[in-house]
mmCIF file of C-alpha atoms in Angstrom:
data_model
loop_
_atom_site.group_PDB
_atom_site.id
_atom_site.type_symbol
_atom_site.label_atom_id
_atom_site.label_comp_id
_atom_site.label_asym_id
_atom_site.label_seq_id
_atom_site.Cartn_x
_atom_site.Cartn_y
_atom_site.Cartn_z
ATOM 1 C CA MET A 1 25.939 19.724 -25.397
ATOM 2 C CA ALA A 2 26.212 23.443 -24.646
ATOM 3 C CA PHE A 3 24.189 24.567 -21.650
ATOM 4 C CA THR A 4 23.792 27.519 -19.308
ATOM 5 C CA VAL A 5 23.745 27.222 -15.530
ATOM 6 C CA ILE A 6 21.608 29.710 -13.616
ATOM 7 C CA ILE A 7 21.851 29.728 -9.828
ATOM 8 C CA PRO A 8 18.846 31.230 -7.999
ATOM 9 C CA ALA A 9 19.879 32.821 -4.697
ATOM 10 C CA ARG A 10 17.641 34.562 -2.173
ATOM 11 C CA LEU A 11 19.009 36.204 0.969
ATOM 12 C CA ALA A 12 15.989 35.314 3.102
ATOM 13 C CA SER A 13 16.143 31.958 4.883
ATOM 14 C CA THR A 14 14.153 30.952 7.933
ATOM 15 C CA ARG A 15 16.583 28.289 9.149
ATOM 16 C CA LEU A 16 19.866 29.919 8.131
ATOM 17 C CA PRO A 17 19.782 33.718 7.685
ATOM 18 C CA ASN A 18 21.947 35.165 4.869
ATOM 19 C CA LYS A 19 22.725 31.631 3.687
ATOM 20 C CA PRO A 20 24.081 32.507 0.204
ATOM 21 C CA LEU A 21 26.664 34.794 1.819
ATOM 22 C CA ALA A 22 27.798 32.303 4.480
ATOM 23 C CA ASP A 23 31.593 32.121 4.503
ATOM 24 C CA LEU A 24 33.164 28.936 3.151
ATOM 25 C CA GLY A 25 36.922 29.192 3.312
ATOM 26 C CA GLY A 26 36.986 32.896 2.554
ATOM 27 C CA LYS A 27 34.339 32.953 -0.156
ATOM 28 C CA PRO A 28 30.525 33.252 0.012
ATOM 29 C CA MET A 29 28.576 30.019 -0.455
ATOM 30 C CA VAL A 30 26.942 31.208 -3.681
ATOM 31 C CA VAL A 31 30.403 31.846 -5.154
ATOM 32 C CA ARG A 32 31.506 28.332 -4.196
ATOM 33 C CA VAL A 33 28.419 26.937 -5.952
ATOM 34 C CA ALA A 34 29.246 28.914 -9.091
ATOM 35 C CA GLU A 35 32.824 27.643 -9.013
ATOM 36 C CA ARG A 36 31.609 24.039 -8.853
ATOM 37 C CA ALA A 37 29.180 24.680 -11.702
ATOM 38 C CA ALA A 38 32.019 26.108 -13.801
ATOM 39 C CA LEU A 39 33.692 22.673 -13.714
ATOM 40 C CA SER A 40 30.674 21.091 -15.424
ATOM 41 C CA GLY A 41 31.541 22.397 -18.865
ATOM 42 C CA ALA A 42 28.693 24.921 -18.884
ATOM 43 C CA ALA A 43 28.937 27.648 -21.505
ATOM 44 C CA GLN A 44 28.094 30.251 -18.885
ATOM 45 C CA ILE A 45 27.203 30.467 -15.198
ATOM 46 C CA ILE A 46 24.970 33.234 -13.877
ATOM 47 C CA VAL A 47 23.609 33.908 -10.405
ATOM 48 C CA ALA A 48 19.987 35.124 -10.317
ATOM 49 C CA THR A 49 19.209 37.102 -7.185
ATOM 50 C CA ASP A 50 16.787 39.673 -5.818
ATOM 51 C CA HIS A 51 19.259 41.188 -3.345
ATOM 52 C CA ILE A 52 22.010 43.703 -4.001
ATOM 53 C CA ASP A 53 24.303 42.209 -1.327
ATOM 54 C CA ILE A 54 24.426 38.898 -3.179
ATOM 55 C CA ALA A 55 24.983 40.711 -6.473
ATOM 56 C CA ARG A 56 27.910 42.654 -5.019
ATOM 57 C CA ALA A 57 29.464 39.524 -3.539
ATOM 58 C CA CYS A 58 29.320 37.800 -6.927
ATOM 59 C CA GLU A 59 30.797 40.790 -8.732
ATOM 60 C CA GLN A 60 33.677 40.955 -6.238
ATOM 61 C CA HIS A 61 34.601 37.384 -7.147
ATOM 62 C CA GLY A 62 34.113 37.699 -10.897
ATOM 63 C CA ILE A 63 30.832 35.742 -11.010
ATOM 64 C CA ALA A 64 28.218 36.887 -13.529
ATOM 65 C CA VAL A 65 25.010 37.965 -11.796
ATOM 66 C CA ARG A 66 21.591 39.371 -12.681
ATOM 67 C CA LEU A 67 19.188 41.150 -10.353
ATOM 68 C CA THR A 68 15.593 39.907 -10.627
ATOM 69 C CA ARG A 69 12.194 40.848 -9.317
ATOM 70 C CA ALA A 70 11.661 40.098 -5.650
ATOM 71 C CA ASP A 71 8.167 38.624 -5.996
ATOM 72 C CA HIS A 72 8.917 35.366 -7.817
ATOM 73 C CA PRO A 73 7.009 32.446 -6.233
ATOM 74 C CA SER A 74 9.813 29.962 -6.974
ATOM 75 C CA GLY A 75 13.399 29.640 -8.102
ATOM 76 C CA THR A 76 12.170 28.335 -11.449
ATOM 77 C CA ASP A 77 10.332 31.586 -12.117
ATOM 78 C CA ARG A 78 13.465 33.502 -11.131
ATOM 79 C CA ILE A 79 15.730 31.659 -13.548
ATOM 80 C CA ALA A 80 13.103 31.997 -16.291
ATOM 81 C CA GLU A 81 13.341 35.784 -15.952
ATOM 82 C CA VAL A 82 17.111 35.681 -16.307
ATOM 83 C CA ALA A 83 17.043 33.189 -19.193
ATOM 84 C CA ALA A 84 14.631 35.481 -21.035
ATOM 85 C CA ALA A 85 16.844 38.510 -20.418
ATOM 86 C CA LEU A 86 19.826 36.623 -21.847
ATOM 87 C CA GLY A 87 17.947 36.118 -25.110
ATOM 88 C CA LEU A 88 18.735 32.399 -25.237
ATOM 89 C CA PRO A 89 17.340 30.543 -28.268
ATOM 90 C CA ALA A 90 14.353 28.226 -27.876
ATOM 91 C CA GLU A 91 16.475 25.070 -28.041
ATOM 92 C CA ALA A 92 19.022 26.245 -25.451
ATOM 93 C CA VAL A 93 19.441 24.131 -22.303
ATOM 94 C CA VAL A 94 19.275 25.851 -18.923
ATOM 95 C CA VAL A 95 20.244 24.078 -15.687
ATOM 96 C CA ASN A 96 18.892 25.254 -12.341
ATOM 97 C CA VAL A 97 21.598 24.661 -9.717
ATOM 98 C CA GLN A 98 20.475 25.556 -6.201
ATOM 99 C CA GLY A 99 22.531 28.205 -4.420
ATOM 100 C CA ASP A 100 22.990 26.067 -1.319
ATOM 101 C CA GLU A 101 24.846 23.176 -3.012
ATOM 102 C CA PRO A 102 28.546 24.114 -2.660
ATOM 103 C CA LEU A 103 29.643 20.468 -2.986
ATOM 104 C CA ILE A 104 27.560 19.600 -6.045
ATOM 105 C CA ASP A 105 29.187 17.184 -8.478
ATOM 106 C CA PRO A 106 29.927 18.983 -11.779
ATOM 107 C CA ALA A 107 29.469 15.693 -13.664
ATOM 108 C CA LEU A 108 25.927 15.423 -12.289
ATOM 109 C CA ILE A 109 25.114 18.851 -13.715
ATOM 110 C CA ALA A 110 26.400 17.878 -17.159
ATOM 111 C CA ALA A 111 24.658 14.493 -17.129
ATOM 112 C CA THR A 112 21.322 16.078 -16.244
ATOM 113 C CA ALA A 113 21.683 18.684 -18.985
ATOM 114 C CA ALA A 114 22.389 15.901 -21.484
ATOM 115 C CA GLN A 115 18.921 14.401 -20.907
ATOM 116 C CA ILE A 116 17.189 17.280 -22.713
ATOM 117 C CA SER A 117 16.051 16.617 -26.283
ATOM 118 C CA THR A 118 13.505 17.793 -28.820
ATOM 119 C CA THR A 119 10.890 15.553 -27.171
ATOM 120 C CA VAL A 120 11.961 15.940 -23.527
ATOM 121 C CA PRO A 121 11.783 19.553 -22.299
ATOM 122 C CA MET A 122 12.816 18.958 -18.682
ATOM 123 C CA ALA A 123 15.218 16.688 -16.797
ATOM 124 C CA THR A 124 16.286 15.935 -13.255
ATOM 125 C CA ALA A 125 18.261 13.287 -11.364
ATOM 126 C CA ALA A 126 17.841 10.537 -8.795
ATOM 127 C CA HIS A 127 19.799 7.848 -6.971
ATOM 128 C CA VAL A 128 18.934 4.519 -5.378
ATOM 129 C CA VAL A 129 17.615 4.683 -1.804
ATOM 130 C CA GLU A 130 19.805 2.554 0.437
ATOM 131 C CA SER A 131 17.911 2.489 3.744
ATOM 132 C CA ALA A 132 14.396 1.821 4.964
ATOM 133 C CA ALA A 133 14.630 5.002 7.038
ATOM 134 C CA ASP A 134 14.992 7.069 3.853
ATOM 135 C CA ALA A 135 12.288 5.100 2.045
ATOM 136 C CA PHE A 136 9.804 5.969 4.783
ATOM 137 C CA ASN A 137 11.004 9.547 5.356
ATOM 138 C CA ALA A 138 8.496 12.076 4.011
ATOM 139 C CA ASN A 139 11.318 14.595 3.575
ATOM 140 C CA VAL A 140 12.976 12.224 1.110
ATOM 141 C CA VAL A 141 11.197 12.653 -2.214
ATOM 142 C CA LYS A 142 10.874 9.473 -4.269
ATOM 143 C CA VAL A 143 10.340 9.065 -8.009
ATOM 144 C CA VAL A 144 9.170 6.146 -10.163
ATOM 145 C CA LEU A 145 10.154 5.839 -13.825
ATOM 146 C CA ASN A 146 8.799 4.214 -16.951
ATOM 147 C CA GLN A 147 10.912 1.979 -19.198
ATOM 148 C CA ALA A 148 12.228 4.997 -21.103
ATOM 149 C CA GLY A 149 13.627 6.583 -17.949
ATOM 150 C CA ARG A 150 10.913 9.240 -17.747
ATOM 151 C CA ALA A 151 9.288 10.187 -14.464
ATOM 152 C CA MET A 152 5.846 8.724 -13.862
ATOM 153 C CA TYR A 153 5.338 10.298 -10.438
ATOM 154 C CA PHE A 154 7.156 12.020 -7.592
ATOM 155 C CA SER A 155 5.996 11.564 -4.017
ATOM 156 C CA ARG A 156 6.917 11.978 -0.380
ATOM 157 C CA ALA A 157 5.275 8.599 0.148
ATOM 158 C CA THR A 158 7.126 5.289 -0.183
ATOM 159 C CA ILE A 159 6.828 4.452 -3.883
ATOM 160 C CA PRO A 160 6.689 1.922 -5.346
ATOM 161 C CA TRP A 161 5.191 0.076 -2.386
ATOM 162 C CA HIS A 162 6.643 -3.422 -2.039
ATOM 163 C CA ARG A 163 3.421 -5.215 -1.145
ATOM 164 C CA ASP A 164 4.801 -8.598 -0.132
ATOM 165 C CA GLY A 165 8.105 -7.396 1.280
ATOM 166 C CA PHE A 166 6.614 -4.732 3.517
ATOM 167 C CA ALA A 167 3.909 -7.133 4.642
ATOM 168 C CA GLN A 168 6.711 -9.045 6.342
ATOM 169 C CA SER A 169 8.787 -6.141 7.658
ATOM 170 C CA THR A 170 9.322 -2.417 7.217
ATOM 171 C CA ASP A 171 12.577 -2.386 9.170
ATOM 172 C CA GLN A 172 14.686 -3.049 6.097
ATOM 173 C CA LEU A 173 14.367 -2.861 2.337
ATOM 174 C CA PRO A 174 13.254 -6.111 0.661
ATOM 175 C CA ALA A 175 15.861 -7.861 -1.488
ATOM 176 C CA GLY A 176 15.948 -6.481 -5.015
ATOM 177 C CA TYR A 177 13.814 -3.468 -4.108
ATOM 178 C CA GLU A 178 15.520 -0.237 -5.168
ATOM 179 C CA PRO A 179 13.330 2.853 -4.835
ATOM 180 C CA LEU A 180 14.767 6.078 -6.231
ATOM 181 C CA ARG A 181 15.400 9.244 -4.293
ATOM 182 C CA HIS A 182 14.902 12.464 -6.244
ATOM 183 C CA ILE A 183 17.810 14.915 -6.444
ATOM 184 C CA GLY A 184 16.762 18.578 -6.607
ATOM 185 C CA LEU A 185 18.625 19.480 -9.791
ATOM 186 C CA TYR A 186 16.701 20.522 -12.907
ATOM 187 C CA ALA A 187 17.446 21.171 -16.566
ATOM 188 C CA TYR A 188 15.036 22.793 -19.014
ATOM 189 C CA ARG A 189 14.813 23.549 -22.695
ATOM 190 C CA GLN A 190 14.524 27.318 -22.956
ATOM 191 C CA ASP A 191 11.168 27.387 -24.735
ATOM 192 C CA PHE A 192 9.651 25.187 -22.017
ATOM 193 C CA LEU A 193 11.260 27.199 -19.222
ATOM 194 C CA GLN A 194 9.606 30.344 -20.544
ATOM 195 C CA MET A 195 6.236 28.597 -20.734
ATOM 196 C CA TYR A 196 6.504 27.040 -17.284
ATOM 197 C CA PRO A 197 5.373 30.115 -15.279
ATOM 198 C CA THR A 198 2.148 30.150 -17.297
ATOM 199 C CA LEU A 199 1.185 26.602 -16.279
ATOM 200 C CA THR A 200 -1.492 26.468 -13.609
ATOM 201 C CA ALA A 201 -0.619 24.737 -10.352
ATOM 202 C CA SER A 202 -1.954 21.196 -10.076
ATOM 203 C CA PRO A 203 -3.862 19.643 -7.155
ATOM 204 C CA LEU A 204 -1.161 16.982 -6.806
ATOM 205 C CA GLU A 205 1.527 19.640 -6.583
ATOM 206 C CA GLN A 206 -0.362 21.380 -3.798
ATOM 207 C CA ILE A 207 -1.021 18.151 -1.887
ATOM 208 C CA GLU A 208 2.551 16.856 -2.057
ATOM 209 C CA ALA A 209 4.214 20.309 -2.032
ATOM 210 C CA LEU A 210 6.292 19.224 -5.027
ATOM 211 C CA GLU A 211 6.528 21.766 -7.826
ATOM 212 C CA GLN A 212 7.674 19.263 -10.476
ATOM 213 C CA LEU A 213 4.286 17.525 -10.366
ATOM 214 C CA ARG A 214 2.881 20.511 -12.250
ATOM 215 C CA VAL A 215 4.891 19.429 -15.287
ATOM 216 C CA LEU A 216 3.559 15.861 -15.249
ATOM 217 C CA TRP A 217 0.013 17.070 -14.563
ATOM 218 C CA HIS A 218 0.085 19.074 -17.785
ATOM 219 C CA GLY A 219 1.385 16.129 -19.793
ATOM 220 C CA TYR A 220 5.053 17.016 -20.294
ATOM 221 C CA SER A 221 7.939 14.562 -19.938
ATOM 222 C CA ILE A 222 10.701 14.716 -17.329
ATOM 223 C CA ALA A 223 13.796 12.626 -18.054
ATOM 224 C CA VAL A 224 15.637 11.313 -15.004
ATOM 225 C CA HIS A 225 19.385 10.692 -14.883
ATOM 226 C CA ILE A 226 20.299 7.958 -12.385
ATOM 227 C CA ALA A 227 23.389 8.979 -10.433
ATOM 228 C CA PRO A 228 25.701 6.146 -9.303
ATOM 229 C CA SER A 229 25.591 7.328 -5.689
ATOM 230 C CA ALA A 230 23.991 9.890 -3.415
ATOM 231 C CA PRO A 231 25.328 13.422 -3.933
ATOM 232 C CA ALA A 232 26.812 15.469 -1.118
ATOM 233 C CA ALA A 233 24.060 17.084 0.940
ATOM 234 C CA GLY A 234 23.280 20.772 0.588
ATOM 235 C CA VAL A 235 23.099 23.411 3.311
ATOM 236 C CA ASP A 236 19.807 24.051 5.108
ATOM 237 C CA THR A 237 20.779 24.391 8.765
ATOM 238 C CA PRO A 238 23.667 25.683 10.914
ATOM 239 C CA GLU A 239 24.691 22.049 11.402
ATOM 240 C CA ASP A 240 24.874 21.567 7.631
ATOM 241 C CA LEU A 241 27.004 24.695 7.331
ATOM 242 C CA ALA A 242 29.454 23.427 9.952
ATOM 243 C CA ARG A 243 29.742 20.116 8.106
ATOM 244 C CA VAL A 244 30.376 21.716 4.712
ATOM 245 C CA ARG A 245 32.961 24.151 6.109
ATOM 246 C CA GLN A 246 35.220 21.192 6.781
ATOM 247 C CA PHE A 247 35.731 20.843 3.021
ATOM 248 C CA PHE A 248 37.010 24.397 2.573
ATOM 249 C CA THR A 249 40.153 26.007 3.912
ATOM 250 C CA VAL A 250 41.323 29.597 3.635
#
């Protein structure tokens, strides 16, 4: 399946200033992300940014880039602007790869893109939670699926709740209980991506602070690819940056 990867990248970051331009072995982080995405088999990779410094950094390393408006409320809105400017056909598949994932698995990108169909306009990924600490961590977003592998709900809460198992102990996961952790990677069919910014925010989305709940609220399907293992963590803090730098050498 042919697909386009668009990488939203904003310079502003409260926890790690200038994050997309952080040096990783002689190249900016956003460039490293684009290089990983290029290994996925994508037809094209484009960085979507609102800042000229990021645009210049991409151009210096031969990465396609588009400047966008600065007032987009989310990365999804930003990539929708770029996808529209590219003139992609309605059936085209667009993958949103976050600009702070320099270790992202290219195969995960391709597998998520492959979930899109004529009846499924959006896809994402998940992996099995392996610890009780993650199951009960509100920063770890969980997802439950129906028998067709479509998302039924995303939550920061522990879902599904193992009634009998947790009645005995919450220190470990009950035998056979395998909740799924959501991975923040999204694919869209182009016609749906262009419609997405017009969808009104849902109460559930506002309560959970999870943008993808807007899609379910309005009755659209989200396919979920189950990854065989947890992906490498992204970069949110200086500690994360130090960890990731160990994988890159000049």
